[in-house]
Coordinates of C-alpha atoms in Angstrom, one line a residue:
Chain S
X1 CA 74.5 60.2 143.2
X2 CA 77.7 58.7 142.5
X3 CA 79.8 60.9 140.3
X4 CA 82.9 62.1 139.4
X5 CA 82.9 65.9 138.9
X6 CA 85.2 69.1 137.1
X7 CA 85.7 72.1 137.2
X8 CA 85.7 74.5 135.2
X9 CA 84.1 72.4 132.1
X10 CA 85.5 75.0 129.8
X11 CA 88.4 77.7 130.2
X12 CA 90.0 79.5 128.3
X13 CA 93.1 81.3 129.2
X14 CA 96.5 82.6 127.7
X15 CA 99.9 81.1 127.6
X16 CA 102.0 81.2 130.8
X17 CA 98.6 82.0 132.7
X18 CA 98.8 79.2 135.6
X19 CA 95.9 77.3 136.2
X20 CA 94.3 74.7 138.0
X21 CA 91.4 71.8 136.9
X22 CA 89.5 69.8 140.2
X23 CA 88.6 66.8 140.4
X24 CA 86.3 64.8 143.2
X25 CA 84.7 61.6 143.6
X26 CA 81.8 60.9 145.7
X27 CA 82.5 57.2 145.7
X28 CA 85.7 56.6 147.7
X29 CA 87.6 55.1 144.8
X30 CA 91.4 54.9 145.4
X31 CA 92.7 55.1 141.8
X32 CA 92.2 58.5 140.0
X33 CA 93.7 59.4 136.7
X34 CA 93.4 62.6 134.3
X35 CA 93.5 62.1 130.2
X36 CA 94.2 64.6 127.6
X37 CA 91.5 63.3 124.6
X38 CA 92.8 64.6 120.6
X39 CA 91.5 64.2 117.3
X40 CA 92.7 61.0 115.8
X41 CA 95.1 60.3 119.3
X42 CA 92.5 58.4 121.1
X43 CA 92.8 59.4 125.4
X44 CA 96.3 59.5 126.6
X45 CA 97.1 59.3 130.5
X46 CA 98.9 62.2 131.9
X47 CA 99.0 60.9 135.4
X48 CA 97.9 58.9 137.7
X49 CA 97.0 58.2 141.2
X50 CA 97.1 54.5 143.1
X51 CA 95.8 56.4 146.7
X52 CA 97.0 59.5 148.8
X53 CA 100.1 60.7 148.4
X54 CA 100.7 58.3 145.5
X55 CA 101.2 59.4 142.1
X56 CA 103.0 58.7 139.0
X57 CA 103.5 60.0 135.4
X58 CA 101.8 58.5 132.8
X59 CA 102.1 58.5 128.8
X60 CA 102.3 62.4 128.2
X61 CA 103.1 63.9 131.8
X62 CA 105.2 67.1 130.8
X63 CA 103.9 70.3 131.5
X64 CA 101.4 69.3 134.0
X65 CA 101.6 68.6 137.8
X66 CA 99.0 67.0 140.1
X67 CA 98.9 66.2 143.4
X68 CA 96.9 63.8 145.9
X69 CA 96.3 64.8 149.6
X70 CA 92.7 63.8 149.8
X71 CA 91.3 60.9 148.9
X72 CA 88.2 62.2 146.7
X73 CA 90.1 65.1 145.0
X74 CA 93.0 64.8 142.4
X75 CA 93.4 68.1 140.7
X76 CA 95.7 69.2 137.8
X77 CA 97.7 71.7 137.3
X78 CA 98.8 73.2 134.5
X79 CA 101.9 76.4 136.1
X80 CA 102.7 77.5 132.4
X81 CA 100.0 76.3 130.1
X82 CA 101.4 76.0 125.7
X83 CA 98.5 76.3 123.1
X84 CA 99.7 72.3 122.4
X85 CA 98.0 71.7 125.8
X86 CA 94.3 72.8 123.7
X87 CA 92.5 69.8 124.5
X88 CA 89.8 68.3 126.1
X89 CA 90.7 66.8 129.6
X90 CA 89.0 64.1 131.1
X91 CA 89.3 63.0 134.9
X92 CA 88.5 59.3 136.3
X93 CA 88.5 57.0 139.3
X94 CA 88.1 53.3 140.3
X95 CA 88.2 50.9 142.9
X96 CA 91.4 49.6 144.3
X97 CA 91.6 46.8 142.0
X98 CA 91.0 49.0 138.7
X99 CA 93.0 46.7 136.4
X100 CA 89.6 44.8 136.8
X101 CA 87.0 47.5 137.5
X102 CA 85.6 50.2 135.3
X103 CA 86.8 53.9 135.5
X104 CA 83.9 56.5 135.9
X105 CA 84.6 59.4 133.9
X106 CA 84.1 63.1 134.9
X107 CA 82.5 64.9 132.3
X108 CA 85.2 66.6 130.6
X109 CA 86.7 70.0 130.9
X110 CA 87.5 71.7 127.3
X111 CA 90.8 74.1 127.3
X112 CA 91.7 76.6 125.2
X113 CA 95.3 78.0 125.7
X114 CA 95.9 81.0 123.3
Chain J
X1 CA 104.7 47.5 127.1
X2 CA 101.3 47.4 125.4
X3 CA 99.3 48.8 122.7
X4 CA 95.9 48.7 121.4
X5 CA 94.9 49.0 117.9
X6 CA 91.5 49.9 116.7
X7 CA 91.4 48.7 113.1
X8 CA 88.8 51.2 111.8
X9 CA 88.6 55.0 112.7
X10 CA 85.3 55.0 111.0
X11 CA 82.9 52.4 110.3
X12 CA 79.4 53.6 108.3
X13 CA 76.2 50.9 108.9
X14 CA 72.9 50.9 108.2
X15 CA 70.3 50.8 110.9
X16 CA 69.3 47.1 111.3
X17 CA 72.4 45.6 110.3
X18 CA 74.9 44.2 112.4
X19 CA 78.0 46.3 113.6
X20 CA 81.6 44.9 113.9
X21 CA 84.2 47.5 115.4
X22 CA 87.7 45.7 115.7
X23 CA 90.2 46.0 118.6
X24 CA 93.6 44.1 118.4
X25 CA 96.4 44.5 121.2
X26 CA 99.3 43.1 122.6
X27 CA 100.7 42.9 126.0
X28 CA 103.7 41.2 128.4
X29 CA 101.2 40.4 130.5
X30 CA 97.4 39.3 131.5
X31 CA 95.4 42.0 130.3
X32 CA 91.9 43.4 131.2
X33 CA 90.4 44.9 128.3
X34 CA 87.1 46.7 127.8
X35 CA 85.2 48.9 125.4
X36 CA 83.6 52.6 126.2
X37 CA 81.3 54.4 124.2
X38 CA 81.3 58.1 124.0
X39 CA 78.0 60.2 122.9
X40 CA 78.8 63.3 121.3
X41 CA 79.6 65.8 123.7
X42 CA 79.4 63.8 126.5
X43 CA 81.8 61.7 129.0
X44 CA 83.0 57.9 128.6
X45 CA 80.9 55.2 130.0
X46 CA 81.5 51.7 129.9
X47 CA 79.8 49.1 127.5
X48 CA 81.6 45.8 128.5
X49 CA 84.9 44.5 129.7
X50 CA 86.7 41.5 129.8
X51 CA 88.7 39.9 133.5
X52 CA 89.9 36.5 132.4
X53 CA 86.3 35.1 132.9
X54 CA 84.1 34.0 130.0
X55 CA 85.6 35.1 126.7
X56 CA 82.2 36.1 125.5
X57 CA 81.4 39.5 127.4
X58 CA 77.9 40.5 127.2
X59 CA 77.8 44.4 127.6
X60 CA 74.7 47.0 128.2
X61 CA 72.6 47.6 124.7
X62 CA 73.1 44.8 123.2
X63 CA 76.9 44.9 122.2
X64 CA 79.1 41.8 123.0
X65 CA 82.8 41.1 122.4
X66 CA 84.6 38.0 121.9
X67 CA 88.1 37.6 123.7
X68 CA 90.3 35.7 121.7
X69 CA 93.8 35.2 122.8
X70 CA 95.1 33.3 120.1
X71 CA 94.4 36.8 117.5
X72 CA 94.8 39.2 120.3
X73 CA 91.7 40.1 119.5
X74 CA 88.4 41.9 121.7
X75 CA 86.0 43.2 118.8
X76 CA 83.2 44.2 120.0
X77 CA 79.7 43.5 117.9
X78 CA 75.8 44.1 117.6
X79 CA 73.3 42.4 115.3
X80 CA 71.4 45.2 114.8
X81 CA 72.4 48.9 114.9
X82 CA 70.1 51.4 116.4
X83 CA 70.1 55.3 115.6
X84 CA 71.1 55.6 119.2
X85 CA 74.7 53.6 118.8
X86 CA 76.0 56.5 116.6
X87 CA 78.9 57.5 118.7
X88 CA 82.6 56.9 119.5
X89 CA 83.7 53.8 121.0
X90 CA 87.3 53.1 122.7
X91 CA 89.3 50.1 123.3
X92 CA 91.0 49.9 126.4
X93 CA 93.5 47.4 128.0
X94 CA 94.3 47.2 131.6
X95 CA 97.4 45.6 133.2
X96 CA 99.7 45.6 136.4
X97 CA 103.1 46.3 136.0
X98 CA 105.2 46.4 139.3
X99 CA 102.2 47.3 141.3
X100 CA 101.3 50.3 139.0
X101 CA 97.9 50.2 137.1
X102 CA 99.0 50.5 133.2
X103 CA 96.1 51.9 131.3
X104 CA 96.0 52.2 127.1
X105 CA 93.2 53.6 125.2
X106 CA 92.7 53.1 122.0
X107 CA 92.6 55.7 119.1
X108 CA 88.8 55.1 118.6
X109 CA 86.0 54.5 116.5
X110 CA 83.4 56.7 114.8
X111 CA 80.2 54.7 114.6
X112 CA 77.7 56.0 112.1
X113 CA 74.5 54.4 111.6
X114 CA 72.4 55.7 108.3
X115 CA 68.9 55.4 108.8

């Protein structure tokens, strides 16, 4: 089945704690991207991913890293999570040409930073 | 840059009537735009989108939107709400910007749907 998967889908953790949540893709997309989703804010990009080794910041990247050295995983890492990163993050991935195509969404992971 | 506005952050309909959820945006260049729906509790999934083809998208359960470049416009619509539609639904447009994919979501819209 063609999916896009995280883990953990919820964590809870304490400030300064590092931590790290996966993504993979089963269906060889190039494009991957993580979103922060708020109350009332809509999904905002943190970063993004045109292939390996290709990343880029999107609208709210600080505090967060992410790296790309395999094609089906794009994880995110948090090294000295805030309680203002309490939010529900959302992982997706498209085709090439993803301007045009739909982005599958993982099912969301739900952080708690105390 | 771009930007999407969703007019409404709640819209309240009875079931059987038609639903109208409104997406404006602007944007230097050709934009893709398309609408998700999210179920409580559950991940995004894609309801229609728009690629410079026919202006009138038809999406999955009925819903269509309307392109309209001249309003910078995309609402999306149904005739006739279902129980089922009650959800959240996102506006998002699409562009390439020096090579790089630029991606905006909307704030969204809380469909509720009275029986």
């Amino acid at each position: 089945e063609a999916q896009v998967t995280q883990n953990p889908r919820y964590l809870i953790t304490v400030t300064g704690k590092k931590l790290t949540v996966t993504c993979s893709q089963n269906m060889n997309h190039e494009y991957m991207s993580w979103y922060r989703q708020d109350p009332g804010l809509g999904l905002r990009q943190i970063y993004y991913s045109m292939n390996v080794e290709v990343t880029d910041k999107g609208d709210v990247p600080e505090g967060y890293k992410v790296s790309r050295k395999e094609k089906r995983n794009f994880p995110l890492i948090l090294e000295s999570p805030s309680p203002n990163q309490t939010s529900l993050y959302f992982c997706a991935s498209s085709t090439r040409q993803g301007i045009y195509n739909e982005q599958f969404f993982g099912p969301g992971t739900r952080l708690t930073v105390l | 840059a771009q930007s999407v506005t969703q007019l409404d952050s709640h819209v309240s309909v009875s079931e059987g009537t038609p639903v109208l959820l409104r997406c404006n945006y602007s944007s230097s260049y050709s934009p893709s735009l398309f609408w998700y729906v999210q179920h409580p509790n559950k991940g995004l999934q894609l309801l229609l989108k728009y690629t410079s083809a026919a202006t009138l998208v038809k999406g999955i359960n009925g819903f269509e939107a309307e392109f309209k470049k001249s309003e910078t416009s995309f609402h999306l619509t149904k005739p006739s709400a279902h129980m089922s539609d009650a959800a959240e639904y996102f506006c998002v447009v699409s562009v390439l910007s020096g090579g790089y994919q630029k991606v905006t979501f909307g704030t969204g819209t809380k469909l509720q749907v009275i029986p």
